[in-house]
Every structure is written in structure tokens, then in C-alpha cells.
Amino acid sequence: MTWRYLLYAQFPAFFLLALLFFTNYMLARKGPAVKSVLWVLLFGVALTCSVLFLVLGIHEGDWALKTVFPLGLASWIGIILVLAGYVAHVVHLIEKKHNRKIMEKELQKAAKEKDDALAQAREESAEAARIAREEGRLAAQQEAAEARFSQTAETVGLEAAGSELASAAHTPIELTLDAPVEPAADSFPPITEPTASDELPPENF
């Protein structure tokens, strides 16, 4: 058993591999075009290798056309390896799909938590805005009440002043004259008659 025989004896394994590639192409043809083209290329290569190894083995005399179907030990080894690799590939795809689902669930959970947090933040901001508007409205009402109170006080003061002026204008003015005060008898000295002694001396001319 030579290396050439071992290589040519893998034509059943390559044929099985071509079938698996064709199956993958049928499953992936609705997906991205790149994967579909890749599976088609792999299918063509595997089928070409299978036919080529079969023809070369017959040409080299390793087996005849009538003895192709009774596979030897080397062919069965290749088939087992291909099946083992395909099973490992399927397991990897299942695990990848499971991990993708877990990741999608985590992403959905994170998105839901984010939406809940945003909704709560919006509610809190709306509540804060409502409280601020309420406080502003109360402050405006208080300012308006104070303004009305001050305006009312000014109006009342002006009305009181006007009423006082009006009452003063309508009140008659009474003028009272006091009687003349007679001087007292003791306030002036008594008037006496002049005497001879009180006359002035004659002047000498």
C-alpha cells in the first residue's frame, strides 16, 4: 500500500464531500450570495477530485471498473474522516446558533433595560417639569395677588385722600372775631394839671 494508492482510494470520500457541499449550498442559497458561490466552488472541486482519483486509480491498475464498489480499508478511513469532520461542523454550527440566540437574548434584555431606563428618565423629567410648572404657576399667582393687593391698597389710599379733600372742600369756614381788649386802668399813669412850678423859666433875650 503506497501513498499514491491511499490518495487515489479517497475518491469515495471526495464524492461524499461533494454531496455534503451541495447540501450546504442548498441550505445557504437563500442567504448571502458569497456563501452560495463558495459552496458551489467547493462542490465542483470535490466532485472533480473524486472523478479524477477514480480514473487515475483505474489507469494505474489499483482497481478495475468492476471492483470499484467493494471499497477497501483506505476508502473507508477517508469516509469516516469526512463524516467525522462534517459532524464536527454541524456541532459547531449548532453551538454557534445557540450562542447567537443567547447573545440576542442578552441584547434584547439590555435593550429592554435601556428602554425602561429611558422611560423612567422621561417620566422623572416630565414629573420634574410638571412640578416646576406648578411652582412657577404658584409663584405667578402669588406675585399677581401681591400686585393686586398693592394696587388695592394704593386705590384705597387715593380714595381716602380724595374723600378727605372732598369733605374739606364742602366744610364751611367759620371766622370768629374777638372783642377788643380794653386797657387796664393801672396800665397808664394818671393825667395831672400842670402847676406854676412846672412852667419853664423865661429866656433871657
PDB file of N, CA and C in Angstrom, residues 4-81:
ATOM      1  N   ARG A   4       0.396   6.789  -3.087  1.00  0.00           N
ATOM      2  CA  ARG A   4      -0.418   7.022  -4.276  1.00  0.00           C
ATOM      3  C   ARG A   4      -1.744   6.261  -4.185  1.00  0.00           C
ATOM      4  N   TYR A   5      -1.674   5.025  -3.740  1.00  0.00           N
ATOM      5  CA  TYR A   5      -2.898   4.230  -3.593  1.00  0.00           C
ATOM      6  C   TYR A   5      -3.814   4.830  -2.522  1.00  0.00           C
ATOM      7  N   LEU A   6      -3.221   5.262  -1.401  1.00  0.00           N
ATOM      8  CA  LEU A   6      -4.035   5.885  -0.342  1.00  0.00           C
ATOM      9  C   LEU A   6      -4.751   7.141  -0.854  1.00  0.00           C
ATOM     10  N   LEU A   7      -4.021   7.907  -1.710  1.00  0.00           N
ATOM     11  CA  LEU A   7      -4.629   9.132  -2.250  1.00  0.00           C
ATOM     12  C   LEU A   7      -5.733   8.807  -3.238  1.00  0.00           C
ATOM     13  N   TYR A   8      -5.485   7.884  -4.150  1.00  0.00           N
ATOM     14  CA  TYR A   8      -6.491   7.546  -5.150  1.00  0.00           C
ATOM     15  C   TYR A   8      -7.694   6.836  -4.522  1.00  0.00           C
ATOM     16  N   ALA A   9      -7.466   6.167  -3.400  1.00  0.00           N
ATOM     17  CA  ALA A   9      -8.556   5.437  -2.761  1.00  0.00           C
ATOM     18  C   ALA A   9      -9.548   6.362  -2.041  1.00  0.00           C
ATOM     19  N   GLN A  10      -9.252   7.648  -2.028  1.00  0.00           N
ATOM     20  CA  GLN A  10     -10.154   8.591  -1.338  1.00  0.00           C
ATOM     21  C   GLN A  10     -11.237   9.145  -2.253  1.00  0.00           C
ATOM     22  N   PHE A  11     -11.376   8.554  -3.438  1.00  0.00           N
ATOM     23  CA  PHE A  11     -12.417   9.067  -4.337  1.00  0.00           C
ATOM     24  C   PHE A  11     -13.822   8.931  -3.739  1.00  0.00           C
ATOM     25  N   PRO A  12     -14.146   7.869  -2.943  1.00  0.00           N
ATOM     26  CA  PRO A  12     -15.480   7.873  -2.316  1.00  0.00           C
ATOM     27  C   PRO A  12     -15.644   8.974  -1.275  1.00  0.00           C
ATOM     28  N   ALA A  13     -14.547   9.269  -0.557  1.00  0.00           N
ATOM     29  CA  ALA A  13     -14.611  10.325   0.455  1.00  0.00           C
ATOM     30  C   ALA A  13     -14.832  11.687  -0.203  1.00  0.00           C
ATOM     31  N   PHE A  14     -14.157  11.928  -1.337  1.00  0.00           N
ATOM     32  CA  PHE A  14     -14.355  13.200  -2.033  1.00  0.00           C
ATOM     33  C   PHE A  14     -15.747  13.282  -2.646  1.00  0.00           C
ATOM     34  N   PHE A  15     -16.273  12.138  -3.111  1.00  0.00           N
ATOM     35  CA  PHE A  15     -17.623  12.149  -3.638  1.00  0.00           C
ATOM     36  C   PHE A  15     -18.632  12.465  -2.524  1.00  0.00           C
ATOM     37  N   LEU A  16     -18.433  11.852  -1.349  1.00  0.00           N
ATOM     38  CA  LEU A  16     -19.298  12.164  -0.211  1.00  0.00           C
ATOM     39  C   LEU A  16     -19.147  13.615   0.205  1.00  0.00           C
ATOM     40  N   LEU A  17     -17.920  14.122   0.145  1.00  0.00           N
ATOM     41  CA  LEU A  17     -17.683  15.527   0.486  1.00  0.00           C
ATOM     42  C   LEU A  17     -18.382  16.458  -0.504  1.00  0.00           C
ATOM     43  N   ALA A  18     -18.393  16.072  -1.782  1.00  0.00           N
ATOM     44  CA  ALA A  18     -19.103  16.871  -2.784  1.00  0.00           C
ATOM     45  C   ALA A  18     -20.592  16.912  -2.490  1.00  0.00           C
ATOM     46  N   LEU A  19     -21.151  15.761  -2.085  1.00  0.00           N
ATOM     47  CA  LEU A  19     -22.573  15.732  -1.727  1.00  0.00           C
ATOM     48  C   LEU A  19     -22.872  16.630  -0.530  1.00  0.00           C
ATOM     49  N   LEU A  20     -21.976  16.626   0.456  1.00  0.00           N
ATOM     50  CA  LEU A  20     -22.179  17.481   1.626  1.00  0.00           C
ATOM     51  C   LEU A  20     -22.077  18.960   1.256  1.00  0.00           C
ATOM     52  N   PHE A  21     -21.142  19.302   0.369  1.00  0.00           N
ATOM     53  CA  PHE A  21     -21.027  20.688  -0.082  1.00  0.00           C
ATOM     54  C   PHE A  21     -22.277  21.123  -0.851  1.00  0.00           C
ATOM     55  N   PHE A  22     -22.813  20.190  -1.661  1.00  0.00           N
ATOM     56  CA  PHE A  22     -24.036  20.515  -2.400  1.00  0.00           C
ATOM     57  C   PHE A  22     -25.214  20.716  -1.439  1.00  0.00           C
ATOM     58  N   THR A  23     -25.264  19.911  -0.371  1.00  0.00           N
ATOM     59  CA  THR A  23     -26.314  20.080   0.642  1.00  0.00           C
ATOM     60  C   THR A  23     -26.190  21.440   1.322  1.00  0.00           C
ATOM     61  N   ASN A  24     -24.971  21.827   1.647  1.00  0.00           N
ATOM     62  CA  ASN A  24     -24.763  23.137   2.264  1.00  0.00           C
ATOM     63  C   ASN A  24     -25.146  24.271   1.314  1.00  0.00           C
ATOM     64  N   TYR A  25     -24.884  24.063   0.033  1.00  0.00           N
ATOM     65  CA  TYR A  25     -25.280  25.078  -0.951  1.00  0.00           C
ATOM     66  C   TYR A  25     -26.799  25.213  -0.990  1.00  0.00           C
ATOM     67  N   MET A  26     -27.506  24.090  -0.957  1.00  0.00           N
ATOM     68  CA  MET A  26     -28.964  24.148  -0.991  1.00  0.00           C
ATOM     69  C   MET A  26     -29.520  24.835   0.253  1.00  0.00           C
ATOM     70  N   LEU A  27     -28.828  24.669   1.393  1.00  0.00           N
ATOM     71  CA  LEU A  27     -29.290  25.311   2.621  1.00  0.00           C
ATOM     72  C   LEU A  27     -28.948  26.800   2.664  1.00  0.00           C
ATOM     73  N   ALA A  28     -27.857  27.183   2.000  1.00  0.00           N
ATOM     74  CA  ALA A  28     -27.365  28.561   2.104  1.00  0.00           C
ATOM     75  C   ALA A  28     -27.688  29.400   0.877  1.00  0.00           C
ATOM     76  N   ARG A  29     -28.418  28.856  -0.096  1.00  0.00           N
ATOM     77  CA  ARG A  29     -28.664  29.617  -1.322  1.00  0.00           C
ATOM     78  C   ARG A  29     -29.590  30.812  -1.088  1.00  0.00           C
ATOM     79  N   LYS A  30     -30.416  30.760  -0.006  1.00  0.00           N
ATOM     80  CA  LYS A  30     -31.284  31.887   0.310  1.00  0.00           C
ATOM     81  C   LYS A  30     -30.583  32.943   1.159  1.00  0.00           C
ATOM     82  N   GLY A  31     -29.356  32.625   1.548  1.00  0.00           N
ATOM     83  CA  GLY A  31     -28.597  33.569   2.363  1.00  0.00           C
ATOM     84  C   GLY A  31     -27.725  34.467   1.504  1.00  0.00           C
ATOM     85  N   PRO A  32     -26.582  34.890   2.060  1.00  0.00           N
ATOM     86  CA  PRO A  32     -25.659  35.728   1.286  1.00  0.00           C
ATOM     87  C   PRO A  32     -25.157  35.010   0.038  1.00  0.00           C
ATOM     88  N   ALA A  33     -24.958  35.771  -1.040  1.00  0.00           N
ATOM     89  CA  ALA A  33     -24.514  35.191  -2.311  1.00  0.00           C
ATOM     90  C   ALA A  33     -23.079  34.677  -2.237  1.00  0.00           C
ATOM     91  N   VAL A  34     -22.265  35.264  -1.375  1.00  0.00           N
ATOM     92  CA  VAL A  34     -20.861  34.841  -1.275  1.00  0.00           C
ATOM     93  C   VAL A  34     -20.765  33.408  -0.768  1.00  0.00           C
ATOM     94  N   LYS A  35     -21.545  33.067   0.238  1.00  0.00           N
ATOM     95  CA  LYS A  35     -21.530  31.701   0.764  1.00  0.00           C
ATOM     96  C   LYS A  35     -22.044  30.703  -0.268  1.00  0.00           C
ATOM     97  N   SER A  36     -23.065  31.081  -0.993  1.00  0.00           N
ATOM     98  CA  SER A  36     -23.596  30.172  -2.014  1.00  0.00           C
ATOM     99  C   SER A  36     -22.550  29.876  -3.079  1.00  0.00           C
ATOM    100  N   VAL A  37     -21.878  30.907  -3.542  1.00  0.00           N
ATOM    101  CA  VAL A  37     -20.817  30.716  -4.551  1.00  0.00           C
ATOM    102  C   VAL A  37     -19.688  29.868  -3.984  1.00  0.00           C
ATOM    103  N   LEU A  38     -19.328  30.081  -2.708  1.00  0.00           N
ATOM    104  CA  LEU A  38     -18.263  29.297  -2.095  1.00  0.00           C
ATOM    105  C   LEU A  38     -18.621  27.816  -2.030  1.00  0.00           C
ATOM    106  N   TRP A  39     -19.862  27.512  -1.607  1.00  0.00           N
ATOM    107  CA  TRP A  39     -20.269  26.100  -1.545  1.00  0.00           C
ATOM    108  C   TRP A  39     -20.307  25.467  -2.933  1.00  0.00           C
ATOM    109  N   VAL A  40     -20.691  26.219  -3.947  1.00  0.00           N
ATOM    110  CA  VAL A  40     -20.700  25.681  -5.311  1.00  0.00           C
ATOM    111  C   VAL A  40     -19.282  25.373  -5.775  1.00  0.00           C
ATOM    112  N   LEU A  41     -18.354  26.278  -5.488  1.00  0.00           N
ATOM    113  CA  LEU A  41     -16.955  26.040  -5.875  1.00  0.00           C
ATOM    114  C   LEU A  41     -16.390  24.808  -5.171  1.00  0.00           C
ATOM    115  N   LEU A  42     -16.661  24.690  -3.867  1.00  0.00           N
ATOM    116  CA  LEU A  42     -16.169  23.521  -3.133  1.00  0.00           C
ATOM    117  C   LEU A  42     -16.798  22.228  -3.660  1.00  0.00           C
ATOM    118  N   PHE A  43     -18.073  22.289  -4.009  1.00  0.00           N
ATOM    119  CA  PHE A  43     -18.734  21.117  -4.591  1.00  0.00           C
ATOM    120  C   PHE A  43     -18.059  20.704  -5.900  1.00  0.00           C
ATOM    121  N   GLY A  44     -17.749  21.680  -6.749  1.00  0.00           N
ATOM    122  CA  GLY A  44     -17.092  21.364  -8.027  1.00  0.00           C
ATOM    123  C   GLY A  44     -15.706  20.786  -7.833  1.00  0.00           C
ATOM    124  N   VAL A  45     -14.948  21.353  -6.893  1.00  0.00           N
ATOM    125  CA  VAL A  45     -13.592  20.848  -6.644  1.00  0.00           C
ATOM    126  C   VAL A  45     -13.634  19.416  -6.100  1.00  0.00           C
ATOM    127  N   ALA A  46     -14.505  19.176  -5.119  1.00  0.00           N
ATOM    128  CA  ALA A  46     -14.589  17.836  -4.530  1.00  0.00           C
ATOM    129  C   ALA A  46     -15.052  16.802  -5.556  1.00  0.00           C
ATOM    130  N   LEU A  47     -16.031  17.140  -6.389  1.00  0.00           N
ATOM    131  CA  LEU A  47     -16.509  16.193  -7.400  1.00  0.00           C
ATOM    132  C   LEU A  47     -15.432  15.936  -8.459  1.00  0.00           C
ATOM    133  N   THR A  48     -14.697  16.970  -8.829  1.00  0.00           N
ATOM    134  CA  THR A  48     -13.608  16.799  -9.802  1.00  0.00           C
ATOM    135  C   THR A  48     -12.523  15.897  -9.241  1.00  0.00           C
ATOM    136  N   CYS A  49     -12.149  16.106  -7.974  1.00  0.00           N
ATOM    137  CA  CYS A  49     -11.126  15.258  -7.341  1.00  0.00           C
ATOM    138  C   CYS A  49     -11.607  13.805  -7.261  1.00  0.00           C
ATOM    139  N   SER A  50     -12.878  13.579  -6.957  1.00  0.00           N
ATOM    140  CA  SER A  50     -13.403  12.220  -6.857  1.00  0.00           C
ATOM    141  C   SER A  50     -13.310  11.497  -8.198  1.00  0.00           C
ATOM    142  N   VAL A  51     -13.768  12.162  -9.249  1.00  0.00           N
ATOM    143  CA  VAL A  51     -13.725  11.537 -10.593  1.00  0.00           C
ATOM    144  C   VAL A  51     -12.283  11.335 -11.040  1.00  0.00           C
ATOM    145  N   LEU A  52     -11.417  12.331 -10.766  1.00  0.00           N
ATOM    146  CA  LEU A  52     -10.018  12.228 -11.180  1.00  0.00           C
ATOM    147  C   LEU A  52      -9.312  11.080 -10.475  1.00  0.00           C
ATOM    148  N   PHE A  53      -9.512  10.937  -9.161  1.00  0.00           N
ATOM    149  CA  PHE A  53      -8.855   9.850  -8.428  1.00  0.00           C
ATOM    150  C   PHE A  53      -9.387   8.483  -8.871  1.00  0.00           C
ATOM    151  N   LEU A  54     -10.683   8.420  -9.194  1.00  0.00           N
ATOM    152  CA  LEU A  54     -11.237   7.156  -9.675  1.00  0.00           C
ATOM    153  C   LEU A  54     -10.602   6.751 -11.010  1.00  0.00           C
ATOM    154  N   VAL A  55     -10.495   7.700 -11.925  1.00  0.00           N
ATOM    155  CA  VAL A  55      -9.915   7.415 -13.241  1.00  0.00           C
ATOM    156  C   VAL A  55      -8.434   7.084 -13.121  1.00  0.00           C
ATOM    157  N   LEU A  56      -7.691   7.839 -12.283  1.00  0.00           N
ATOM    158  CA  LEU A  56      -6.268   7.573 -12.109  1.00  0.00           C
ATOM    159  C   LEU A  56      -6.036   6.208 -11.461  1.00  0.00           C
ATOM    160  N   GLY A  57      -6.892   5.818 -10.512  1.00  0.00           N
ATOM    161  CA  GLY A  57      -6.737   4.503  -9.896  1.00  0.00           C
ATOM    162  C   GLY A  57      -6.975   3.380 -10.881  1.00  0.00           C
ATOM    163  N   ILE A  58      -7.969   3.562 -11.759  1.00  0.00           N
ATOM    164  CA  ILE A  58      -8.199   2.544 -12.793  1.00  0.00           C
ATOM    165  C   ILE A  58      -7.044   2.529 -13.786  1.00  0.00           C
ATOM    166  N   HIS A  59      -6.527   3.725 -14.111  1.00  0.00           N
ATOM    167  CA  HIS A  59      -5.413   3.805 -15.059  1.00  0.00           C
ATOM    168  C   HIS A  59      -4.154   3.174 -14.489  1.00  0.00           C
ATOM    169  N   GLU A  60      -3.925   3.333 -13.205  1.00  0.00           N
ATOM    170  CA  GLU A  60      -2.748   2.760 -12.580  1.00  0.00           C
ATOM    171  C   GLU A  60      -2.929   1.277 -12.268  1.00  0.00           C
ATOM    172  N   GLY A  61      -4.123   0.780 -12.395  1.00  0.00           N
ATOM    173  CA  GLY A  61      -4.369  -0.631 -12.141  1.00  0.00           C
ATOM    174  C   GLY A  61      -4.577  -0.958 -10.675  1.00  0.00           C
ATOM    175  N   ASP A  62      -4.879   0.034  -9.869  1.00  0.00           N
ATOM    176  CA  ASP A  62      -5.123  -0.245  -8.459  1.00  0.00           C
ATOM    177  C   ASP A  62      -6.450  -0.976  -8.288  1.00  0.00           C
ATOM    178  N   TRP A  63      -7.402  -0.699  -9.101  1.00  0.00           N
ATOM    179  CA  TRP A  63      -8.677  -1.423  -9.118  1.00  0.00           C
ATOM    180  C   TRP A  63      -9.271  -1.340 -10.521  1.00  0.00           C
ATOM    181  N   ALA A  64     -10.116  -2.218 -10.802  1.00  0.00           N
ATOM    182  CA  ALA A  64     -10.806  -2.247 -12.086  1.00  0.00           C
ATOM    183  C   ALA A  64     -12.168  -1.607 -11.929  1.00  0.00           C
ATOM    184  N   LEU A  65     -12.817  -1.358 -13.066  1.00  0.00           N
ATOM    185  CA  LEU A  65     -14.116  -0.719 -13.023  1.00  0.00           C
ATOM    186  C   LEU A  65     -15.157  -1.616 -12.351  1.00  0.00           C
ATOM    187  N   LYS A  66     -14.981  -2.926 -12.470  1.00  0.00           N
ATOM    188  CA  LYS A  66     -15.921  -3.840 -11.849  1.00  0.00           C
ATOM    189  C   LYS A  66     -15.714  -3.949 -10.338  1.00  0.00           C
ATOM    190  N   THR A  67     -14.518  -3.636  -9.871  1.00  0.00           N
ATOM    191  CA  THR A  67     -14.212  -3.764  -8.438  1.00  0.00           C
ATOM    192  C   THR A  67     -14.156  -2.403  -7.742  1.00  0.00           C
ATOM    193  N   VAL A  68     -14.859  -1.411  -8.294  1.00  0.00           N
ATOM    194  CA  VAL A  68     -14.841  -0.063  -7.693  1.00  0.00           C
ATOM    195  C   VAL A  68     -15.706  -0.042  -6.442  1.00  0.00           C
ATOM    196  N   PHE A  69     -16.881  -0.641  -6.512  1.00  0.00           N
ATOM    197  CA  PHE A  69     -17.831  -0.526  -5.418  1.00  0.00           C
ATOM    198  C   PHE A  69     -17.408  -1.264  -4.154  1.00  0.00           C
ATOM    199  N   PRO A  70     -16.777  -2.447  -4.223  1.00  0.00           N
ATOM    200  CA  PRO A  70     -16.244  -3.022  -2.975  1.00  0.00           C
ATOM    201  C   PRO A  70     -15.064  -2.187  -2.471  1.00  0.00           C
ATOM    202  N   LEU A  71     -15.342  -1.276  -1.526  1.00  0.00           N
ATOM    203  CA  LEU A  71     -14.328  -0.323  -1.065  1.00  0.00           C
ATOM    204  C   LEU A  71     -13.322  -1.009  -0.159  1.00  0.00           C
ATOM    205  N   GLY A  72     -12.089  -0.522  -0.253  1.00  0.00           N
ATOM    206  CA  GLY A  72     -11.051  -1.058   0.603  1.00  0.00           C
ATOM    207  C   GLY A  72     -10.987  -0.306   1.931  1.00  0.00           C
ATOM    208  N   LEU A  73     -10.004  -0.726   2.741  1.00  0.00           N
ATOM    209  CA  LEU A  73      -9.856  -0.122   4.071  1.00  0.00           C
ATOM    210  C   LEU A  73      -9.499   1.358   3.989  1.00  0.00           C
ATOM    211  N   ALA A  74      -8.640   1.727   3.018  1.00  0.00           N
ATOM    212  CA  ALA A  74      -8.230   3.130   2.886  1.00  0.00           C
ATOM    213  C   ALA A  74      -9.427   4.007   2.534  1.00  0.00           C
ATOM    214  N   SER A  75     -10.318   3.508   1.675  1.00  0.00           N
ATOM    215  CA  SER A  75     -11.501   4.304   1.308  1.00  0.00           C
ATOM    216  C   SER A  75     -12.421   4.501   2.501  1.00  0.00           C
ATOM    217  N   TRP A  76     -12.602   3.463   3.303  1.00  0.00           N
ATOM    218  CA  TRP A  76     -13.446   3.583   4.489  1.00  0.00           C
ATOM    219  C   TRP A  76     -12.850   4.550   5.514  1.00  0.00           C
ATOM    220  N   ILE A  77     -11.553   4.575   5.607  1.00  0.00           N
ATOM    221  CA  ILE A  77     -10.914   5.529   6.536  1.00  0.00           C
ATOM    222  C   ILE A  77     -11.218   6.966   6.102  1.00  0.00           C
ATOM    223  N   GLY A  78     -11.100   7.239   4.800  1.00  0.00           N
ATOM    224  CA  GLY A  78     -11.397   8.573   4.296  1.00  0.00           C
ATOM    225  C   GLY A  78     -12.858   8.962   4.527  1.00  0.00           C
ATOM    226  N   ILE A  79     -13.771   7.984   4.291  1.00  0.00           N
ATOM    227  CA  ILE A  79     -15.201   8.266   4.507  1.00  0.00           C
ATOM    228  C   ILE A  79     -15.474   8.579   5.970  1.00  0.00           C
ATOM    229  N   ILE A  80     -14.850   7.796   6.865  1.00  0.00           N
ATOM    230  CA  ILE A  80     -15.052   8.041   8.311  1.00  0.00           C
ATOM    231  C   ILE A  80     -14.523   9.418   8.696  1.00  0.00           C
ATOM    232  N   LEU A  81     -13.383   9.795   8.156  1.00  0.00           N
ATOM    233  CA  LEU A  81     -12.817  11.117   8.462  1.00  0.00           C
ATOM    234  C   LEU A  81     -13.726  12.235   7.949  1.00  0.00           C
TER     235      LEU A  81
END
